[in-house]
Coordinates of C-alpha atoms and ligand atoms in Angstrom, one line a residue:
M1 CA -74.0 -118.7 -23.7
D2 CA -71.2 -119.6 -26.2
R3 CA -70.0 -116.5 -28.1
Y4 CA -68.9 -116.2 -31.7
A5 CA -68.2 -113.2 -34.0
V6 CA -67.1 -112.1 -37.4
L7 CA -64.0 -109.9 -37.3
G8 CA -63.2 -107.5 -40.1
Q9 CA -62.8 -103.9 -41.2
P10 CA -65.3 -102.8 -42.4
V11 CA -67.8 -105.4 -41.0
A12 CA -71.1 -103.6 -40.4
H13 CA -72.5 -104.8 -43.7
S14 CA -71.7 -108.5 -42.9
K15 CA -74.6 -111.0 -43.3
S16 CA -72.9 -113.5 -41.1
P17 CA -74.7 -112.5 -37.8
L18 CA -78.1 -113.1 -39.5
I19 CA -77.0 -116.3 -41.1
H20 CA -75.6 -117.8 -37.9
A21 CA -78.7 -116.6 -35.9
R22 CA -80.9 -118.5 -38.3
F23 CA -78.7 -121.6 -38.1
A24 CA -78.7 -121.5 -34.3
A25 CA -82.5 -121.2 -34.2
Q26 CA -82.9 -124.0 -36.7
V27 CA -80.9 -126.5 -34.7
G28 CA -82.3 -125.2 -31.3
E29 CA -79.0 -123.9 -29.9
K30 CA -78.6 -120.8 -27.9
L31 CA -75.5 -118.8 -28.9
L32 CA -74.4 -115.3 -29.6
Y33 CA -72.9 -114.2 -32.9
E34 CA -71.8 -110.6 -33.4
A35 CA -69.8 -108.5 -35.9
Y36 CA -66.7 -106.8 -34.5
E37 CA -64.8 -104.1 -36.3
I38 CA -61.1 -104.8 -35.7
A39 CA -58.2 -102.9 -37.3
P40 CA -55.3 -104.9 -38.6
D41 CA -52.9 -103.8 -35.9
E42 CA -55.4 -104.8 -33.2
L43 CA -56.0 -108.4 -34.4
S44 CA -53.3 -110.2 -32.4
G45 CA -54.2 -108.5 -29.2
A46 CA -57.9 -108.9 -29.8
L47 CA -57.6 -112.7 -30.3
K48 CA -55.6 -113.1 -27.1
R49 CA -58.2 -111.0 -25.1
L50 CA -61.2 -112.7 -26.6
H51 CA -59.6 -116.1 -25.9
G52 CA -59.1 -115.1 -22.3
D53 CA -62.8 -113.9 -22.2
G54 CA -63.9 -117.4 -23.2
W55 CA -65.1 -116.8 -26.8
Q56 CA -65.6 -120.0 -28.8
G57 CA -64.9 -119.1 -32.4
F58 CA -64.6 -116.5 -35.1
N59 CA -65.0 -115.9 -38.8
L60 CA -62.5 -113.6 -40.4
T61 CA -63.2 -111.3 -43.3
L62 CA -61.2 -108.6 -45.1
P63 CA -58.5 -107.6 -44.3
H64 CA -57.6 -110.4 -41.8
K65 CA -57.8 -113.7 -43.7
T66 CA -54.1 -113.9 -44.5
A67 CA -52.6 -112.0 -41.5
V68 CA -54.4 -114.4 -39.0
L69 CA -52.4 -117.4 -40.4
A70 CA -49.4 -116.4 -38.2
L71 CA -51.7 -116.1 -35.1
C72 CA -53.0 -119.7 -35.1
E73 CA -51.7 -122.5 -32.9
S74 CA -52.6 -125.0 -35.7
L75 CA -54.0 -124.9 -39.2
S76 CA -56.1 -127.3 -41.2
A77 CA -54.9 -128.6 -44.6
G78 CA -57.5 -126.4 -46.2
A79 CA -56.2 -123.2 -44.6
E80 CA -52.7 -124.2 -45.6
S81 CA -53.5 -124.7 -49.3
A82 CA -55.7 -121.6 -49.4
G83 CA -53.0 -119.5 -47.7
A84 CA -55.9 -118.0 -45.7
V85 CA -58.1 -118.6 -42.7
N86 CA -61.8 -117.7 -42.5
T87 CA -62.7 -119.7 -39.4
L88 CA -61.1 -119.9 -36.0
V89 CA -62.0 -122.7 -33.6
R90 CA -61.1 -122.4 -29.9
L91 CA -58.3 -124.6 -28.5
D92 CA -57.2 -124.6 -24.9
D93 CA -54.1 -122.6 -25.7
G94 CA -55.2 -120.4 -28.6
W95 CA -56.9 -120.8 -32.0
H96 CA -57.1 -123.5 -34.7
G97 CA -57.4 -121.9 -38.2
D98 CA -59.5 -123.4 -40.9
N99 CA -60.9 -122.3 -44.2
T100 CA -64.4 -123.1 -45.3
D101 CA -64.7 -120.9 -48.4
G102 CA -63.6 -123.5 -50.9
A103 CA -65.8 -126.2 -49.4
G104 CA -68.7 -123.7 -49.4
F105 CA -68.1 -123.0 -53.1
V106 CA -68.1 -126.6 -54.0
R107 CA -71.2 -127.4 -52.0
D108 CA -73.1 -124.5 -53.7
V109 CA -72.1 -125.6 -57.2
V110 CA -72.4 -129.3 -56.8
I111 CA -75.3 -129.6 -54.4
N112 CA -77.3 -126.4 -54.6
L113 CA -76.9 -125.8 -58.3
G114 CA -76.6 -129.5 -59.2
V115 CA -73.5 -129.0 -61.4
P116 CA -70.9 -131.7 -60.8
L117 CA -67.3 -130.7 -61.3
R118 CA -66.0 -134.2 -61.8
G119 CA -64.8 -134.6 -65.4
K120 CA -65.5 -130.9 -66.2
R121 CA -63.2 -128.3 -67.7
V122 CA -63.0 -125.7 -65.0
L123 CA -61.6 -122.1 -65.4
V124 CA -60.8 -119.8 -62.5
L125 CA -60.4 -116.2 -63.4
G126 CA -58.1 -114.2 -61.0
A127 CA -55.1 -115.3 -58.9
G128 CA -55.6 -113.4 -55.6
G129 CA -56.7 -114.8 -52.3
A130 CA -60.3 -115.5 -53.4
A131 CA -59.1 -117.6 -56.3
R132 CA -56.5 -119.5 -54.3
G133 CA -59.1 -120.4 -51.6
I134 CA -61.2 -122.5 -54.0
L135 CA -58.5 -124.4 -55.9
A136 CA -57.8 -127.4 -53.6
P137 CA -61.5 -128.2 -53.0
I138 CA -62.1 -128.0 -56.8
L139 CA -59.1 -130.4 -57.4
A140 CA -60.6 -132.8 -54.9
E141 CA -63.7 -133.1 -57.2
E142 CA -61.4 -134.4 -60.0
P143 CA -62.2 -132.1 -62.8
A144 CA -60.9 -133.1 -66.3
E145 CA -58.9 -129.8 -66.3
L146 CA -58.4 -126.9 -63.9
V147 CA -57.1 -123.7 -65.4
I148 CA -56.2 -120.6 -63.4
S149 CA -56.0 -117.5 -65.5
N150 CA -55.0 -113.9 -64.6
R151 CA -54.2 -110.5 -66.1
N152 CA -50.8 -110.6 -64.5
P153 CA -49.0 -113.7 -65.8
W154 CA -46.7 -114.7 -62.9
K155 CA -49.3 -115.1 -60.2
P156 CA -51.0 -118.2 -61.7
E157 CA -47.6 -119.8 -62.3
E158 CA -46.7 -119.2 -58.7
I159 CA -50.0 -120.7 -57.4
A160 CA -49.9 -123.7 -59.7
A161 CA -46.4 -124.5 -58.5
S162 CA -47.2 -124.1 -54.8
L163 CA -50.2 -126.4 -55.1
K164 CA -48.5 -129.0 -57.4
R165 CA -48.6 -131.7 -54.8
L166 CA -52.4 -131.6 -54.8
G167 CA -52.8 -132.0 -58.5
N168 CA -52.4 -130.4 -61.9
I169 CA -53.4 -126.7 -62.2
V170 CA -52.7 -125.1 -65.6
P171 CA -51.5 -121.5 -65.3
R172 CA -52.7 -119.1 -68.1
T173 CA -53.2 -115.5 -68.9
N174 CA -56.6 -114.1 -69.7
L175 CA -55.8 -113.2 -73.3
S176 CA -54.2 -116.5 -74.0
L177 CA -57.6 -118.3 -73.4
K178 CA -58.6 -117.4 -77.0
G179 CA -60.2 -120.5 -78.6
D180 CA -60.6 -122.4 -75.4
Q181 CA -64.0 -123.6 -74.0
Y182 CA -64.9 -124.4 -70.5
D183 CA -67.8 -126.1 -68.7
V184 CA -67.5 -124.0 -65.6
V185 CA -66.1 -120.4 -65.5
I186 CA -65.6 -118.8 -62.1
N187 CA -64.9 -115.1 -61.7
A188 CA -62.6 -114.8 -58.7
T189 CA -61.2 -111.4 -59.6
S190 CA -62.0 -108.2 -57.6
A191 CA -62.8 -106.3 -60.8
G192 CA -66.6 -106.3 -60.2
H193 CA -66.1 -104.2 -57.0
R194 CA -65.1 -101.3 -59.3
G195 CA -67.9 -102.2 -61.8
E196 CA -65.2 -103.6 -64.1
L197 CA -64.9 -106.8 -66.1
P198 CA -61.6 -108.6 -66.8
R199 CA -60.6 -108.4 -70.5
L200 CA -61.4 -111.9 -71.9
P201 CA -61.7 -113.5 -75.3
P202 CA -65.2 -114.3 -76.6
Q203 CA -66.7 -117.8 -76.8
L204 CA -65.2 -119.2 -73.5
F205 CA -68.4 -121.0 -72.6
A206 CA -69.0 -124.6 -73.8
P207 CA -72.6 -125.7 -74.4
G208 CA -74.4 -126.0 -71.1
A209 CA -71.7 -124.0 -69.2
L210 CA -72.1 -122.5 -65.8
A211 CA -70.8 -119.0 -65.1
Y212 CA -70.2 -118.4 -61.4
D213 CA -69.1 -115.2 -59.7
L214 CA -67.7 -115.5 -56.1
N215 CA -69.1 -112.1 -55.4
Y216 CA -72.8 -111.3 -54.9
G217 CA -74.8 -108.1 -55.2
P218 CA -73.7 -105.4 -57.7
A219 CA -70.1 -106.6 -57.7
A220 CA -71.2 -109.9 -59.5
Q221 CA -73.2 -108.1 -62.2
P222 CA -70.5 -107.1 -64.7
F223 CA -69.2 -110.6 -65.1
L224 CA -72.7 -112.4 -65.0
N225 CA -74.2 -109.9 -67.5
W226 CA -71.2 -110.5 -69.8
A227 CA -71.5 -114.3 -69.4
Q228 CA -75.2 -114.3 -70.2
A229 CA -74.5 -112.2 -73.3
Q230 CA -71.8 -114.6 -74.3
G231 CA -74.2 -117.5 -74.1
A232 CA -73.5 -119.2 -70.8
S233 CA -76.4 -121.6 -70.1
R234 CA -76.5 -120.9 -66.4
I235 CA -75.2 -118.0 -64.2
S236 CA -74.9 -117.7 -60.4
D237 CA -73.6 -115.2 -58.0
G238 CA -71.7 -116.2 -54.8
L239 CA -74.6 -115.7 -52.2
G240 CA -75.0 -119.5 -51.9
M241 CA -71.3 -119.9 -51.3
L242 CA -71.5 -117.3 -48.5
V243 CA -74.3 -119.3 -46.8
E244 CA -72.5 -122.6 -47.4
Q245 CA -69.2 -121.4 -46.0
A246 CA -71.1 -120.2 -42.9
A247 CA -72.7 -123.7 -42.6
E248 CA -69.3 -125.3 -42.8
A249 CA -68.0 -123.0 -40.0
F250 CA -71.2 -123.7 -37.9
T251 CA -70.6 -127.4 -38.3
L252 CA -67.0 -127.1 -37.2
W253 CA -68.1 -125.2 -34.1
R254 CA -71.2 -127.0 -33.1
G255 CA -70.9 -130.5 -34.6
L256 CA -74.4 -130.0 -36.2
R257 CA -75.0 -129.2 -39.9
P258 CA -77.7 -126.6 -40.4
E259 CA -79.9 -126.5 -43.5
T260 CA -78.8 -123.8 -45.9
A261 CA -81.7 -123.6 -48.3
P262 CA -84.2 -121.6 -46.1
V263 CA -81.5 -119.1 -45.2
L264 CA -80.4 -118.6 -48.8
A265 CA -84.0 -118.2 -49.8
E266 CA -84.4 -115.5 -47.1
L267 CA -81.3 -113.6 -48.2
R268 CA -82.5 -113.7 -51.8
R269 CA -85.8 -112.1 -50.7
Ligands
ATR1 P1 -58.9 -111.1 -53.6 O1 -58.4 -111.3 -52.2 O2 -60.3 -110.6 -53.6 O3 -58.6 -112.2 -54.4 P2 -56.6 -109.7 -54.6 O4 -55.7 -110.6 -53.9 O5 -56.3 -108.2 -54.6 O6 -58.1 -109.8 -54.1 O7 -56.7 -110.2 -56.1 C1 -57.5 -109.6 -57.1 C2 -57.5 -110.4 -58.3 O8 -58.4 -109.8 -59.3 C3 -56.2 -110.5 -59.1 O9 -56.1 -111.7 -59.7 C4 -56.3 -109.3 -60.1 O10 -55.5 -109.5 -61.2 P3 -53.9 -109.0 -61.2 O11 -53.2 -110.0 -60.4 O12 -53.6 -109.0 -62.7 O13 -53.9 -107.6 -60.6 C5 -57.7 -109.5 -60.5 N1 -58.3 -108.2 -61.0 C6 -58.7 -107.1 -60.4 N2 -59.2 -106.2 -61.2 C7 -59.1 -106.7 -62.5 C8 -59.4 -106.3 -63.8 N3 -59.9 -105.1 -64.0 N4 -59.1 -107.1 -64.8 C9 -58.6 -108.3 -64.6 N5 -58.2 -108.8 -63.4 C10 -58.5 -108.0 -62.4

């Protein structure tokens, strides 16, 4: 049986084994998908050993997404622009690194939520790995404007400069957004994990705006509560993105695209 796993630390809470088990059952494929706790200093050795043992692919989660870049034989354009890898596909001589987070985000927003990004004013809050991972796929949707804003001013500048060849990303700071309005506002900061909210000016939401948090569960609540109080028309956490990025990975591995709606509905229950 083909074997896959999510590698992280911690990883016990991961929903990926359940999601991939549902996908496999849906398309009638027999495969094994597990969660493996791997410490950062064990990753390189573990990938060599698991390759030797015949494993077919992995998902990477915290803290491995960036470190694994250097351990790949080849990288997709998406992994290069994200500066991170969340999916490994087996090659004869090692691992091909890809990144399905951004594509998963775009599918959740455009297809599941029915909100096109084309021609929209899009604001990404935060300039860490999570923010960087969604920028290139958003640009590919041809928004009217893509702004990346952060507390610390130099990080958005650095990201905008490094992705310049893909399109125009406008670097800003959170407090300088005063007076602006956006159609889609995405929280890609880690503030919610500490129950915090980035300091932001009021009235960021244009009429009909979507507020989206890349997190799900309690970490998404501070931003989504604020967005609702600020008059955002629609709010969404990132659970759909989690399922969609998994579907993208499953498709890379198996060449079959599973249906995400029933799995997302099960997780919501
Ligand atoms: P991740 O990989 O989840 O993106 P990260 O690389 O540590 O994590 O980045 C966290 C992001 O959340 C950063 O953009 C950070 O802003 P700074 O660069 O200014 O530190 C942002 N962030 C975290 N807590 C925040 C808070 N309380 N207010 C505003 N931004 C916050």
